[in-house]
């Protein structure tokens, strides 16, 4: 019944037995259209995965042929039913199912499919089979008599009193019986399979572990919610309550362990009210079970009882609002996922789930061993009656569906409470089974029905986020840098408290436990935001410092360059001033002689600087040694700390990590200082090199010749080295050039190919551009012409606008006068009509008042008469009440008598037939009395309620009429007075308007004459303008149409070219595939011929063996005849030849044994050859099938080839047609050009006409 299932497996090294609960039997006969699939075994059988299955089980391969599975999904992506069927069959073998058991399971599944196709027609009050064909196949598969089974469905035997009689069923009842039997057969087969699996895997040893898998889709809220949806939603309520209790009790237990301030909340109680309404005494299910055993109970009586018991009393039970939906909802339940409206149609029938016991009796007598076995524990009512002595057992159908479902659900909940469950929520993103698509309403509905949204709501009441102390401090310590700035170790809990206080978060948003910090919903996100803001600010500060330093360095370089430029400029100016000075010339002449002395001075200075730098370098080296020693000490200390960390707890670890970080910072600072010292050392080394160079130069001045020789030798050696390096680099470059040349050659070929392709494309493009340019020129000429026309038209419009202004002014004046006149006339007529109407209403009100006074008198009399009738009816009702009480007492007495009679009938079941007939008559009389009494009471109640309703309606109607009459009278009097005043005012207004009318009529005549003359001129100008505008519009439309046609032609040609290339490639692929298939076909035919030849050889060998076997048999018969002959001869001869006879007899026996051995060998060989022949025949059959497949594939490819050829021809035809269309368009374009010339001449004529019109307009303006 449940749309989901629970499978239970126990795990151990000794076996894996299983059980099943909540089997979804309803899916056997019905599925949600387009969403669900029937059970896989039906589709596996129809797939014919094991050859011969379909024929053996009398099935068809089309699932749509069978009513029980046609509504659901046929194919599932990625699921091969044939392969799955072979796996199912193999699984049966592995689990030690006997061959006949496996075959019987398949037969019963196939029989269910055919059973669902049974059709019944209504013949009067009796349902009969429309066709016997389906029932015959069902009987053959079930191993029962089809006619007997059909009669059992249409005319079952039922118990009436103490006897069993045949009862006719309607067509609908027969169809219900078919569905119930099909579900029961499938359920019992399924349970037999589970039992057989457990039997195979059974062990006597104790099992302690198991896995349970519960697959359920969640709450179901459809347009039509019936009994199945109630059971499903009841199960979901139970599971959701368990989920809430389990998940949030665990969460609260953790709060308790961590000593967080928290008041325990039982989240599972939210669903208890709905569960009590469903399962408790006088609840929905208990009342349903009670109605199922009551006589004359129906769905309506069940609904009335529920409404009387719960409507308005239980907040979870309600009456749905009227709606325009296809299916009516009779009552509404407030489930966890929302309110659900249920329709109670056929609930009693579904809950009883009656099984046709006559059909069950046929099943139990079946030749199918499995079918009779699975129904052997079911006791029909007839079998119970036949049992003698002892307590009678209840039949298998005694328990209702709701009771069975509730029992299984209680067992499941008990199991869940005893285990540790894990929950997996599966969400379907869309119904089209496509990636990357989210159907928002569908997902939201699933989250609501699964309780995920409610779970999130409950989580937000607690602390959904939590972090251990060390992780929190490590990640968010940047938010409280001042707390951790001095590097002092702080214990994790205290550090977390200080950090959170520094952030300024409210204390109610978090809780600090023993090992973790718990956060309310959204608090951790706020911490992340604060951390990101702090990091962004820190990085921005660092970047600003770096940018400032870089800019200052750039400025210093620029400033130094500026100073150098100033010095150079100053020296150059000084040089230009001094170059002609005598003293400077003399200084230049004697300067070389002063170089030696100056060089010695420089050498002394540089030597001193070198010594100072060497001393500084030595000092720095000593400092570096000290620092290196410190670094080694720090590294050793770090290693000791790491060793200490591995041996001590988390507190020491945190302190050590803090110490390591501090030392790491110091180490980094020392490294930076060391790097600066190295850079300083490099600077000193460079300055030392500079000094050394100066010293060498000075020494070179002292010993020029020696220096020159050394320089020349050094340059020579350097030249040799550079020459070798250049030669090597030259060889490398030559290799690179060779590779590049190969690449260039390849690229040139590719370039040439692309250039050719580009040239062809450019030619096509040039042709199209030439066409486009021609059309563009034509378009430009047309636009110029239209511009000229528009200028002329604008001038004419200005003239017309001036005329229009005059016309509008005159028209407005005239219209205003006419409106005033018309309003005066209308006002006069309205006032006259109002006056007449009010006079008529006044007279009508007088007459109505008089009539209503008379009606009031009549109604008063009626009211008194009704009161008298009501008093009489109340007296009658009192009499009827007393009669009803007496009838109730009589019914109770009769009920007691009936109970006594039924008890006596139970005790005296062995009495005569006459006593049974008397009891039947008594029961019929009693039933008749009950019916008459109930009808009398119902009639009296209806009459009383009808009279009361009539009385109340009459009273309400009379009071309403009196109120309306009084209101109408008052209103008529007020209207009469107001009408009199309005009539006097209207007379005065009418006289004034009459005078004004005469004046306006005179002015109107003058304006009409002026208006007529102006209107004639305006119409002439308007006609000319409309002609010009229509001409312009026509030209524009023709131009646009030509442009559109040209663009369409170009796009069509391009599309045809692309399609042609695509089709060519498809044709080539099809040809290649066809060639491959032909090759495969030839290979298969060759293999087939070789197999056929081998088969012929085997057949010849078999025939030879058969001939030799026949010869041996003939020889054996001869030997037997000889034995008989010799035996007779021996008996007739004397005893003297006994020894010779015995010798011959032994020889004959030996020959006979040899002949029998040869015969046995021949028989064995014949059997072997028969097996070989059968195997080869099967292989030949397989080859025939493959050849047929190859033929089919070849024919399909040929059809595809023909289709592709036909498409190519069609595309070529379309291409030619489009070419013709393009040529026609070009011809039409030339025709339009000719028409444009004609239009130009027409435009010139129109221009002349416009000029004439202008002159006439000027004349009109002057006049």
Coordinates of C-alpha atoms in Angstrom, one line a residue, residues 670-937:
X670 CA 67.5 38.3 11.1
X671 CA 67.4 36.9 7.6
X672 CA 66.4 40.4 6.2
X673 CA 69.3 41.9 8.2
X674 CA 71.6 39.2 6.9
X675 CA 70.4 40.0 3.4
X676 CA 71.0 43.7 3.9
X677 CA 74.5 42.9 5.2
X678 CA 75.2 40.8 2.1
X679 CA 74.0 43.6 -0.1
X680 CA 76.3 46.0 1.8
X681 CA 79.1 43.6 1.4
X682 CA 78.4 43.5 -2.4
X683 CA 78.5 47.3 -2.4
X684 CA 81.8 47.3 -0.6
X685 CA 83.1 44.7 -3.0
X686 CA 82.1 46.8 -5.9
X687 CA 83.7 49.9 -4.4
X688 CA 86.8 47.8 -3.7
X689 CA 86.8 46.7 -7.3
X690 CA 86.5 50.3 -8.4
X691 CA 89.5 51.2 -6.2
X692 CA 91.5 48.3 -7.6
X693 CA 90.7 49.5 -11.1
X694 CA 91.9 53.0 -10.2
X695 CA 95.1 51.5 -8.7
X696 CA 95.7 49.5 -11.9
X697 CA 95.2 52.6 -14.0
X698 CA 97.7 54.5 -11.9
X699 CA 100.1 51.6 -12.2
X700 CA 99.5 51.6 -15.9
X701 CA 100.5 55.3 -16.1
X702 CA 103.8 54.3 -14.4
X703 CA 104.5 51.3 -16.6
X704 CA 102.7 52.0 -19.9
X705 CA 104.5 49.6 -22.1
X706 CA 104.1 46.6 -19.8
X707 CA 100.4 47.4 -19.3
X708 CA 99.9 47.6 -23.0
X709 CA 101.5 44.2 -23.6
X710 CA 99.3 42.6 -20.9
X711 CA 96.2 44.3 -22.2
X712 CA 97.0 43.1 -25.7
X713 CA 97.5 39.5 -24.5
X714 CA 94.3 39.6 -22.4
X715 CA 92.3 41.0 -25.3
X716 CA 93.7 38.3 -27.6
X717 CA 92.6 35.6 -25.2
X718 CA 89.2 37.2 -24.7
X719 CA 88.8 37.5 -28.4
X720 CA 89.6 33.8 -28.9
X721 CA 87.0 32.9 -26.2
X722 CA 84.4 35.2 -27.7
X723 CA 85.1 33.8 -31.1
X724 CA 84.5 30.2 -29.9
X725 CA 81.3 31.3 -28.1
X726 CA 80.1 33.1 -31.3
X727 CA 80.8 30.0 -33.4
X728 CA 78.8 27.8 -31.0
X729 CA 75.9 30.3 -31.0
X730 CA 76.2 30.5 -34.8
X731 CA 75.8 26.7 -35.1
X732 CA 72.8 26.8 -32.8
X733 CA 71.3 29.6 -34.8
X734 CA 71.8 27.7 -38.0
X735 CA 69.9 24.7 -36.5
X736 CA 67.1 27.1 -35.4
X737 CA 67.1 28.6 -38.9
X738 CA 66.8 25.1 -40.5
X739 CA 63.8 24.3 -38.3
X740 CA 62.2 27.6 -39.0
X741 CA 62.7 27.1 -42.7
X742 CA 60.8 23.8 -42.5
X743 CA 58.1 25.4 -40.5
X744 CA 58.0 28.3 -43.0
X745 CA 57.7 25.9 -45.9
X746 CA 54.8 24.1 -44.2
X747 CA 53.2 27.5 -43.3
X748 CA 53.6 28.7 -46.9
X749 CA 51.8 25.6 -48.2
X750 CA 49.0 26.2 -45.7
X751 CA 49.0 29.9 -46.6
X752 CA 48.8 29.1 -50.2
X753 CA 45.8 26.9 -49.6
X754 CA 44.1 29.5 -47.4
X755 CA 44.9 32.2 -50.0
X756 CA 43.2 30.1 -52.7
X757 CA 40.2 29.5 -50.5
X758 CA 40.3 33.2 -49.6
X759 CA 40.5 34.2 -53.2
X760 CA 37.5 32.1 -54.1
X761 CA 35.6 33.6 -51.1
X762 CA 36.6 37.1 -52.2
X763 CA 35.4 36.4 -55.7
X764 CA 32.0 35.3 -54.3
X765 CA 32.0 38.3 -52.0
X766 CA 32.9 40.7 -54.7
X767 CA 30.0 39.4 -56.9
X768 CA 27.6 39.8 -54.0
X769 CA 29.1 43.2 -53.1
X770 CA 28.6 44.3 -56.7
X771 CA 25.0 43.3 -56.5
X772 CA 24.6 45.0 -53.2
X773 CA 26.3 48.2 -54.6
X774 CA 23.9 48.3 -57.5
X775 CA 21.0 48.0 -55.2
X776 CA 22.5 50.6 -52.9
X777 CA 22.9 53.0 -55.8
X778 CA 19.3 52.4 -56.7
X779 CA 18.3 52.9 -53.1
X780 CA 20.3 56.2 -53.0
X781 CA 18.6 57.5 -56.1
X782 CA 15.2 56.6 -54.8
X783 CA 16.0 58.3 -51.4
X784 CA 17.1 61.5 -53.2
X785 CA 13.9 61.5 -55.1
X786 CA 12.0 60.9 -51.9
X787 CA 13.9 63.7 -50.2
X788 CA 12.9 66.1 -53.0
X789 CA 9.3 65.0 -52.7
X790 CA 9.4 65.4 -48.9
X791 CA 10.7 69.0 -49.2
X792 CA 7.9 69.9 -51.6
X793 CA 5.5 68.1 -49.4
X794 CA 6.7 69.9 -46.3
X795 CA 6.2 73.3 -48.0
X796 CA 2.7 72.3 -49.0
X797 CA 2.1 71.1 -45.4
X798 CA 3.0 74.5 -44.1
X799 CA 0.5 76.1 -46.4
X800 CA -2.1 73.5 -45.4
X801 CA -1.4 74.0 -41.7
X802 CA -2.1 77.7 -42.1
X803 CA -5.4 76.9 -43.8
X804 CA -6.1 74.3 -41.1
X805 CA -5.5 76.9 -38.4
X806 CA -8.1 79.2 -40.0
X807 CA -10.4 76.3 -40.5
X808 CA -9.9 75.1 -36.9
X809 CA -10.6 78.5 -35.4
X810 CA -13.7 78.9 -37.4
X811 CA -14.8 75.3 -36.7
X812 CA -14.2 75.7 -33.0
X813 CA -16.3 78.9 -32.9
X814 CA -19.1 77.2 -34.8
X815 CA -18.9 74.0 -32.8
X816 CA -19.0 76.0 -29.5
X817 CA -22.2 77.8 -30.6
X818 CA -23.7 74.5 -31.8
X819 CA -22.8 72.8 -28.5
X820 CA -24.4 75.6 -26.5
X821 CA -27.6 75.3 -28.6
X822 CA -27.6 71.5 -28.3
X823 CA -27.0 71.6 -24.6
X824 CA -29.9 74.0 -24.2
X825 CA -32.2 71.8 -26.1
X826 CA -31.0 68.7 -24.3
X827 CA -31.4 70.4 -20.9
X828 CA -34.9 71.5 -21.8
X829 CA -35.9 68.0 -22.9
X830 CA -34.4 66.4 -19.8
X831 CA -36.2 68.8 -17.5
X832 CA -39.5 68.1 -19.2
X833 CA -39.0 64.3 -19.0
X834 CA -38.0 64.6 -15.3
X835 CA -41.0 66.6 -14.6
X836 CA -43.4 64.1 -16.2
X837 CA -41.5 61.2 -14.6
X838 CA -41.7 62.6 -11.1
X839 CA -45.4 63.3 -11.6
X840 CA -46.0 59.7 -12.6
X841 CA -43.9 58.4 -9.7
X842 CA -45.8 60.6 -7.3
X843 CA -49.1 59.2 -8.4
X844 CA -47.7 55.6 -8.4
X845 CA -46.4 56.1 -4.9
X846 CA -49.9 57.2 -3.7
X847 CA -51.4 54.1 -5.3
X848 CA -48.6 51.8 -4.0
X849 CA -49.1 53.2 -0.5
X850 CA -52.7 52.3 -0.6
X851 CA -51.9 48.8 -2.0
X852 CA -49.3 48.1 0.6
X853 CA -51.6 49.0 3.4
X854 CA -54.0 46.4 2.1
X855 CA -51.2 43.9 1.7
X856 CA -50.0 44.6 5.3
X857 CA -53.5 43.7 6.5
X858 CA -53.5 40.5 4.5
X859 CA -50.0 39.5 5.7
X860 CA -51.0 40.1 9.3
X861 CA -53.8 37.6 8.8
X862 CA -51.4 35.1 7.2
X863 CA -49.0 35.5 10.0
X864 CA -51.6 34.6 12.6
X865 CA -52.7 31.7 10.5
X866 CA -49.1 30.4 10.3
X867 CA -48.7 30.7 14.0
X868 CA -51.8 28.6 14.5
X869 CA -50.5 26.0 12.0
X870 CA -47.0 25.9 13.7
X871 CA -48.6 25.3 17.1
X872 CA -50.6 22.4 15.6
X873 CA -47.4 21.0 14.0
X874 CA -45.5 21.2 17.2
X875 CA -48.3 19.2 18.9
X876 CA -48.1 16.7 16.0
X877 CA -44.3 16.6 16.4
X878 CA -44.6 15.9 20.1
X879 CA -46.9 13.0 19.3
X880 CA -44.4 11.7 16.7
X881 CA -41.6 12.0 19.2
X882 CA -43.4 9.8 21.6
X883 CA -44.2 7.4 18.8
X884 CA -40.5 7.5 17.8
X885 CA -39.4 6.7 21.3
X886 CA -41.8 3.7 21.4
X887 CA -40.5 2.6 18.0
X888 CA -36.9 2.8 19.3
X889 CA -37.9 0.7 22.2
X890 CA -39.6 -1.8 20.0
X891 CA -36.5 -1.8 17.7
X892 CA -34.3 -2.5 20.8
X893 CA -36.6 -5.3 21.8
X894 CA -36.5 -6.7 18.3
X895 CA -32.7 -6.4 18.3
X896 CA -32.4 -8.3 21.5
X897 CA -34.8 -10.9 20.0
X898 CA -32.6 -11.0 16.9
X899 CA -29.5 -11.5 19.0
X900 CA -31.2 -14.3 20.9
X901 CA -32.3 -15.9 17.6
X902 CA -28.8 -15.6 16.2
X903 CA -27.3 -17.2 19.3
X904 CA -29.8 -20.0 19.1
X905 CA -29.0 -20.4 15.4
X906 CA -25.3 -20.7 16.3
X907 CA -26.0 -23.3 18.9
X908 CA -28.6 -25.3 16.9
X909 CA -26.8 -25.3 13.5
X910 CA -27.8 -28.9 13.0
X911 CA -31.6 -28.3 13.2
X912 CA -33.9 -29.1 10.3
X913 CA -34.4 -27.1 7.1
X914 CA -37.8 -25.9 8.4
X915 CA -36.2 -24.1 11.4
X916 CA -33.7 -22.4 9.1
X917 CA -36.6 -21.2 6.8
X918 CA -38.4 -19.8 9.9
X919 CA -35.3 -18.0 11.0
X920 CA -34.8 -16.5 7.5
X921 CA -38.5 -15.3 7.5
X922 CA -38.0 -13.8 11.0
X923 CA -34.9 -12.0 9.8
X924 CA -36.6 -10.7 6.7
X925 CA -39.6 -9.5 8.8
X926 CA -37.3 -7.8 11.3
X927 CA -35.4 -6.1 8.5
X928 CA -38.7 -5.0 6.9
X929 CA -39.8 -3.5 10.3
X930 CA -36.5 -1.7 10.7
X931 CA -36.7 -0.2 7.2
X932 CA -40.3 0.9 7.7
X933 CA -39.5 2.5 11.0
X934 CA -36.4 4.3 9.6
X935 CA -38.4 5.5 6.6
X936 CA -41.2 6.8 8.9
X937 CA -38.8 8.6 11.1

